[in-house]
PDB file of C-alpha atoms and ligand atoms in Angstrom:
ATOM      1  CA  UNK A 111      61.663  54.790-154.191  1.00  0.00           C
ATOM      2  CA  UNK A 112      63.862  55.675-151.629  1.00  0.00           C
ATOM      3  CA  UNK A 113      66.310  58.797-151.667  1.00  0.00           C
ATOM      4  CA  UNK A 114      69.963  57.457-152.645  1.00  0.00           C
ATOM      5  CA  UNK A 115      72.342  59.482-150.287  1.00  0.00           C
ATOM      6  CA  UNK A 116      74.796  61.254-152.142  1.00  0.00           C
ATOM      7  CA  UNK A 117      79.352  60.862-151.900  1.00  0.00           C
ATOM      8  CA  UNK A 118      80.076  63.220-148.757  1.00  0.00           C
ATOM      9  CA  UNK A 119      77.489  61.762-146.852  1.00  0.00           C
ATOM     10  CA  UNK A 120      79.056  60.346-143.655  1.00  0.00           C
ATOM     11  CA  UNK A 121      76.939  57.165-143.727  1.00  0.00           C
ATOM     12  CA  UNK A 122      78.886  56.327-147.066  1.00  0.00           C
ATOM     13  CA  UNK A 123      82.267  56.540-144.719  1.00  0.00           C
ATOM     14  CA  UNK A 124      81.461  54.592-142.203  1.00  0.00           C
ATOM     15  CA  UNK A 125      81.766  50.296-142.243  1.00  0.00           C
ATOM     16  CA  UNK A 126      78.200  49.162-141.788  1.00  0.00           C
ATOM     17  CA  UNK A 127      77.261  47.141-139.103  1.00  0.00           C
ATOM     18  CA  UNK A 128      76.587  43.300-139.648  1.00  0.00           C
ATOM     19  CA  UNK A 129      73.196  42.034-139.637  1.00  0.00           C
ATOM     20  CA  UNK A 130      71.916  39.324-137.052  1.00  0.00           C
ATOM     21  CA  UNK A 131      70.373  36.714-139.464  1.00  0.00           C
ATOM     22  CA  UNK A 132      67.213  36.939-136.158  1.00  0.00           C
ATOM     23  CA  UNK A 133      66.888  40.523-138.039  1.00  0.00           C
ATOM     24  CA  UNK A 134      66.248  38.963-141.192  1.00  0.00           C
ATOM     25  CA  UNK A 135      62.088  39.013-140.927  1.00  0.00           C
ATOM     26  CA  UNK A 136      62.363  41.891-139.689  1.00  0.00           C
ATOM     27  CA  UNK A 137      64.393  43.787-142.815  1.00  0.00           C
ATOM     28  CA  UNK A 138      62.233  41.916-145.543  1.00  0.00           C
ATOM     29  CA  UNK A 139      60.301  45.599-146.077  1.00  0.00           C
ATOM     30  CA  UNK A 140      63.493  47.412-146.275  1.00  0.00           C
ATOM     31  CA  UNK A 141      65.459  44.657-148.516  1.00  0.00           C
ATOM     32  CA  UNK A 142      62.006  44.850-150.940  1.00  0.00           C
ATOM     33  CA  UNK A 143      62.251  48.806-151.288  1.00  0.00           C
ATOM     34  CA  UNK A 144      65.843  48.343-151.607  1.00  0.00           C
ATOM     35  CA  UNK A 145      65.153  46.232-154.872  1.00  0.00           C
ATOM     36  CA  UNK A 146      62.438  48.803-156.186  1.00  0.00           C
ATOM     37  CA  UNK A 147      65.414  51.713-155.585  1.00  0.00           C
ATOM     38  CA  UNK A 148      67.637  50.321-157.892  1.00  0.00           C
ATOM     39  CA  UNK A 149      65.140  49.361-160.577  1.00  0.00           C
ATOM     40  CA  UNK A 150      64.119  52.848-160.672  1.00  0.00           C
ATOM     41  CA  UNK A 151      67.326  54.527-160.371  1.00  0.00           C
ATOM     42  CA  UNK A 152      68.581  52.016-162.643  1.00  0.00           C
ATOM     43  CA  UNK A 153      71.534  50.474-161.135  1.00  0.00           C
ATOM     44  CA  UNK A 154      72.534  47.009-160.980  1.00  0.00           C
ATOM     45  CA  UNK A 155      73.401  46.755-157.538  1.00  0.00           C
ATOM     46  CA  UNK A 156      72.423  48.994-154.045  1.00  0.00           C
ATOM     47  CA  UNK A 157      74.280  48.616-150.579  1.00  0.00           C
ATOM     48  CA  UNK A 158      72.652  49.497-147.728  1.00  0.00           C
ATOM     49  CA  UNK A 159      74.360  52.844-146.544  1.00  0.00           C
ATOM     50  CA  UNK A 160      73.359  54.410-149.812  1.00  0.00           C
ATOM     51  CA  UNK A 161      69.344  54.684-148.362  1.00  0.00           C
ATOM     52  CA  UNK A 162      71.616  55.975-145.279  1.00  0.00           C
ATOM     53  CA  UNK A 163      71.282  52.617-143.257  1.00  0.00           C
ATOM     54  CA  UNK A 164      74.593  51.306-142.202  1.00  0.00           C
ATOM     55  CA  UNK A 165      73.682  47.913-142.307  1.00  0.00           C
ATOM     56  CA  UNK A 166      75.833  44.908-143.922  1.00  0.00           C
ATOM     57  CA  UNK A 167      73.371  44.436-146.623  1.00  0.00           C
ATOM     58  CA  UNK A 168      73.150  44.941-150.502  1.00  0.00           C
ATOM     59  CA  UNK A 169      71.085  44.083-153.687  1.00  0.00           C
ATOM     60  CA  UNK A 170      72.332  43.091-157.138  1.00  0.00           C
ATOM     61  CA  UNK A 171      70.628  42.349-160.077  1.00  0.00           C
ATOM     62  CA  UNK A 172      71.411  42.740-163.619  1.00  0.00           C
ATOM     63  CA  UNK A 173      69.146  42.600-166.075  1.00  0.00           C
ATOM     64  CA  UNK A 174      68.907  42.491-170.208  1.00  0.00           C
ATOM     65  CA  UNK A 175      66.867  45.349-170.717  1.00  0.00           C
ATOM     66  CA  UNK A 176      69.966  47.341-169.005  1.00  0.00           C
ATOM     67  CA  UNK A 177      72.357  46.255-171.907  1.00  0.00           C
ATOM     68  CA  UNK A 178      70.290  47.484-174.514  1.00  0.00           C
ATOM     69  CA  UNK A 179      72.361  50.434-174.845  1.00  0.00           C
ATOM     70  CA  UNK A 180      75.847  48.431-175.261  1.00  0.00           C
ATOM     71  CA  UNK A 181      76.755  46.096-178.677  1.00  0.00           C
ATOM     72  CA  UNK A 182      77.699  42.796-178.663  1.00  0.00           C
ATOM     73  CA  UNK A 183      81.182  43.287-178.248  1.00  0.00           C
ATOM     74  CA  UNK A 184      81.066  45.716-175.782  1.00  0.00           C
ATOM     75  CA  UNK A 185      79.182  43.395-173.326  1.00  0.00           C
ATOM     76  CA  UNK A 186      81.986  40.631-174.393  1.00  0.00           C
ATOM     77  CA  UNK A 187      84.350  43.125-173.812  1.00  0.00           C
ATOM     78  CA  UNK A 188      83.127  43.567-170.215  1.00  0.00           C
ATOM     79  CA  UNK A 189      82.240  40.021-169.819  1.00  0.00           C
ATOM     80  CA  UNK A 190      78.723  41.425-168.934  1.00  0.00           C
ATOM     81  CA  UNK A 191      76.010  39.021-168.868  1.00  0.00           C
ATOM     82  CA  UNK A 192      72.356  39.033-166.615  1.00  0.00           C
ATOM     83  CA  UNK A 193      72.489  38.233-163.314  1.00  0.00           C
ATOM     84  CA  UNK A 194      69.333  37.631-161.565  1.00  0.00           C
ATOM     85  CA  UNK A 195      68.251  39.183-158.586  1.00  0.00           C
ATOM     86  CA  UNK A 196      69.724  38.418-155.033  1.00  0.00           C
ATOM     87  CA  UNK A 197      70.340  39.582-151.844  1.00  0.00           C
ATOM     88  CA  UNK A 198      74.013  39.633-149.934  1.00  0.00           C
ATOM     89  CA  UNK A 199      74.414  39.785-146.097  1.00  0.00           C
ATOM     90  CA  UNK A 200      77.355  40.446-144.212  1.00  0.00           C
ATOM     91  CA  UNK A 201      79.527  39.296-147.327  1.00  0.00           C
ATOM     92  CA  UNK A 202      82.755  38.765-147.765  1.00  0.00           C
ATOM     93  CA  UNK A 203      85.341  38.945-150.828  1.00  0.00           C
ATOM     94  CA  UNK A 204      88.511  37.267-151.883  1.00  0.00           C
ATOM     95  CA  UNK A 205      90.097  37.771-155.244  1.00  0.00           C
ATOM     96  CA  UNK A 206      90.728  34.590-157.284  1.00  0.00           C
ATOM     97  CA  UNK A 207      93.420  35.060-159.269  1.00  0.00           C
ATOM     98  CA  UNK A 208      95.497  37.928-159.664  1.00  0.00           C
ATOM     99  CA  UNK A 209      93.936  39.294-162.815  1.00  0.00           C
ATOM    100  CA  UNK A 210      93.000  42.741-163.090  1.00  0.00           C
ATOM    101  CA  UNK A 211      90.739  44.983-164.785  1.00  0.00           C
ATOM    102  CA  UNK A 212      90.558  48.659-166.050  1.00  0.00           C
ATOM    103  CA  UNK A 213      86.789  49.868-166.736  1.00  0.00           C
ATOM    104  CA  UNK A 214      84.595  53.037-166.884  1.00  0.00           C
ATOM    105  CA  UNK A 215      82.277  52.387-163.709  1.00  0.00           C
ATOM    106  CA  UNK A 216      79.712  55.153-161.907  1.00  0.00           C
ATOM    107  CA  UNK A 217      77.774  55.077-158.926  1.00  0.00           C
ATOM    108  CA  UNK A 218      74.095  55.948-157.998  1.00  0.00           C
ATOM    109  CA  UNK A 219      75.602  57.780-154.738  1.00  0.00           C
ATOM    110  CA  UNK A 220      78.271  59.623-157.280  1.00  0.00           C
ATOM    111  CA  UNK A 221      75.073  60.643-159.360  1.00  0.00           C
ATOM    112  CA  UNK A 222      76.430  61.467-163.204  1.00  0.00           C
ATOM    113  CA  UNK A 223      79.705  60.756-162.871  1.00  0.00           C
ATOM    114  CA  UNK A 224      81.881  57.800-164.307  1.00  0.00           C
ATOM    115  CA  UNK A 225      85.857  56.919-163.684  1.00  0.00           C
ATOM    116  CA  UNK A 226      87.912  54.186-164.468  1.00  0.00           C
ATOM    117  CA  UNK A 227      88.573  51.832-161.196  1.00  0.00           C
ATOM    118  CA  UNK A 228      90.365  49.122-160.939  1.00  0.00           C
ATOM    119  CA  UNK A 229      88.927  45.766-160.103  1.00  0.00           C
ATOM    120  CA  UNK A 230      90.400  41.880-159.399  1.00  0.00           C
ATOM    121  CA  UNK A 231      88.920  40.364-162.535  1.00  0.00           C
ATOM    122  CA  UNK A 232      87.571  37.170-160.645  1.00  0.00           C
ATOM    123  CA  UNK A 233      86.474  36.877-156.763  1.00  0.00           C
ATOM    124  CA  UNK A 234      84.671  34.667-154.490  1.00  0.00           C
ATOM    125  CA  UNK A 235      82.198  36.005-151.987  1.00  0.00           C
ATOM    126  CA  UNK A 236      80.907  33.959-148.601  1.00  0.00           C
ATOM    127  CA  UNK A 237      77.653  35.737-147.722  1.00  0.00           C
ATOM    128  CA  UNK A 238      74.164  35.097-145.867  1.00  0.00           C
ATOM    129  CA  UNK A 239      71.094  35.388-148.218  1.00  0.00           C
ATOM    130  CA  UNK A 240      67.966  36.976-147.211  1.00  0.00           C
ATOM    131  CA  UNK A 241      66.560  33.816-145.286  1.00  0.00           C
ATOM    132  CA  UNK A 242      70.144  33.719-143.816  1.00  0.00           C
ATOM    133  CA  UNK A 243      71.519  30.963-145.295  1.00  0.00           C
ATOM    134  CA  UNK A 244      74.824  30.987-146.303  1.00  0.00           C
ATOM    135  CA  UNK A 245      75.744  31.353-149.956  1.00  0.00           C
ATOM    136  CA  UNK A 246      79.183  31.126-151.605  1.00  0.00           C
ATOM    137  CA  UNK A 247      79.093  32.761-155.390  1.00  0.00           C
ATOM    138  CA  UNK A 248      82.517  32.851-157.857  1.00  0.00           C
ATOM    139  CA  UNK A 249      82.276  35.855-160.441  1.00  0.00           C
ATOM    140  CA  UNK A 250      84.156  36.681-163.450  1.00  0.00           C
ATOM    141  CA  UNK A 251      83.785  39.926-164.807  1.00  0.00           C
ATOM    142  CA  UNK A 252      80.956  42.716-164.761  1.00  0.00           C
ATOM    143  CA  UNK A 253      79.646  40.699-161.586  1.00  0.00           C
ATOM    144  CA  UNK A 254      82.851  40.299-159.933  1.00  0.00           C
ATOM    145  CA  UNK A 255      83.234  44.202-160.691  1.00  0.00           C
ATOM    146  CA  UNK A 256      79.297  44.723-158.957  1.00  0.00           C
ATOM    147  CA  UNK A 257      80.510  42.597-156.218  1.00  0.00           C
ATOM    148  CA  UNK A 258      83.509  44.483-155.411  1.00  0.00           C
ATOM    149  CA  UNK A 259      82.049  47.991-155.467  1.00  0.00           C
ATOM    150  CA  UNK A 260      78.916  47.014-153.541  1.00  0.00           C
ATOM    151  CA  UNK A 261      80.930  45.015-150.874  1.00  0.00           C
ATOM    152  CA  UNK A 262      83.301  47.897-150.736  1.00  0.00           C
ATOM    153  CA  UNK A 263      80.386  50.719-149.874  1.00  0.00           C
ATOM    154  CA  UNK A 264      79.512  48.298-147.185  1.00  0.00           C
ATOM    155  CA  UNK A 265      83.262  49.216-145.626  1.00  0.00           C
ATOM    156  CA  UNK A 266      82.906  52.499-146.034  1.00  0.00           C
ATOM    157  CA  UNK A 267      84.854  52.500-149.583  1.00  0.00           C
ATOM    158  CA  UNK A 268      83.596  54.784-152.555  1.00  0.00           C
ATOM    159  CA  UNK A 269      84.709  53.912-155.778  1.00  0.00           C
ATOM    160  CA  UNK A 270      86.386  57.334-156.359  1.00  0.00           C
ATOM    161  CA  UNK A 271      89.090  56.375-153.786  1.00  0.00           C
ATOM    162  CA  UNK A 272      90.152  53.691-156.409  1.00  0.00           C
ATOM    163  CA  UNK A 273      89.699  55.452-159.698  1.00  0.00           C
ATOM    164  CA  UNK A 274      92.304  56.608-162.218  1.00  0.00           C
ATOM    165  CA  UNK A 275      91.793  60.744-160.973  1.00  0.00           C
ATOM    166  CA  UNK A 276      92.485  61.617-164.552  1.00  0.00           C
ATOM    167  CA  UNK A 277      89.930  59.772-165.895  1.00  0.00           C
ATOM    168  CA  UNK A 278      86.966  61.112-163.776  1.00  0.00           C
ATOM    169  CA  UNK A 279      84.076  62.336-166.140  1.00  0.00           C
ATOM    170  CA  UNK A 280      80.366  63.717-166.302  1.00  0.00           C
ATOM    171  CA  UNK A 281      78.633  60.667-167.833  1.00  0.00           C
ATOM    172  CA  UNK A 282      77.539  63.131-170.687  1.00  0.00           C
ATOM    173  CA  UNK A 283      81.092  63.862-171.736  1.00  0.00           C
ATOM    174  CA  UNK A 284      81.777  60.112-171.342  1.00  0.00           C
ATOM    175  CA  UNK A 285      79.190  59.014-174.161  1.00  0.00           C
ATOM    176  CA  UNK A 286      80.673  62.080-175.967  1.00  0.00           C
ATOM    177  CA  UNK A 287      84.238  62.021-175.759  1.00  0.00           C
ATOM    178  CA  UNK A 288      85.000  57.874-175.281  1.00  0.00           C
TER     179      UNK A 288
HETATM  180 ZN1   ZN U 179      78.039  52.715-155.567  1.00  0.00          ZN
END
């Protein structure tokens, strides 16, 4: 597992540098510890600049064994459902819509924290996959939220500079006090 830089970090500031599909080979290693980061941490999604590389590159994935914790309703409640591994490259996002959405989010470079942020409830993202071909996906939801906060580390965006300041909590006092 790699070590997931921590909010204050300059790498987290700055907008990460796009990634010449030629450098694609090259990256497999680092996009396959990437994945292994995130399982371990857990965390359904890892940019780049969080293992301090300011590259234009993240991992998602979003698996059933990391809604065992939540109920029925609240996964309907957050529209949550699996979403299988994948890779983005140099992605990027356009709400559809102009739905929004209030949730409790964290972030594994904001380590035991959670805030609400605000998030367009539906977006489409244009993006290169790992071989480098281009991929289009359309999210609803938890996704569209992972989408959104990954794609926003990769411009230098933390989710704390769109939270709801009053809502900022240790992730103890969350499962305590919500
Ligand atoms: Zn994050």
């Amino acid at each position: 597992m790699l070590p997931i830089v921590q909010v204050g970090d300059p790498v987290l500031r700055a907008r990460a540098a796009p990634v010449a599909v030629a450098d694609l080979p090259a990256l497999a290693p680092l996009i396959d510890e990437m994945r292994e980061t995130m399982r371990a941490a857990p965390g359904v999604g890892l940019a780049a600049p969080q293992i301090g590389r300011s590259l234009a590159l993240a991992v998602i994935e979003d698996t059933p064994q990391l809604h065992s914790g939540l109920t029925p309703e609240q996964l309907a409640a957050r529209e949550r459902s699996a979403v299988p591994f994948h890779v983005l490259v140099n992605p990027t996002l356009t709400p559809v819509g102009d739905e929004i959405v209030d949730a409790y989010e964290g972030c594994l470079s904001f380590k035991s924290f959670v805030m609400i942020v605000r998030r367009w409830r539906s977006v489409r993202v244009e993006a290169h996959d790992e071989h480098g071909a281009p991929i289009t996906i359309e999210a609803t939801g938890w996704y569209a939220r992972i989408l959104q906060h990954e794609i926003d580390h990769l411009n230098g965006i933390v989710c704390c500079d769109r939270m709801d300041p009053r809502t900022l909590s240790t992730s103890e006092n969350h499962a305590k006090f919500d």
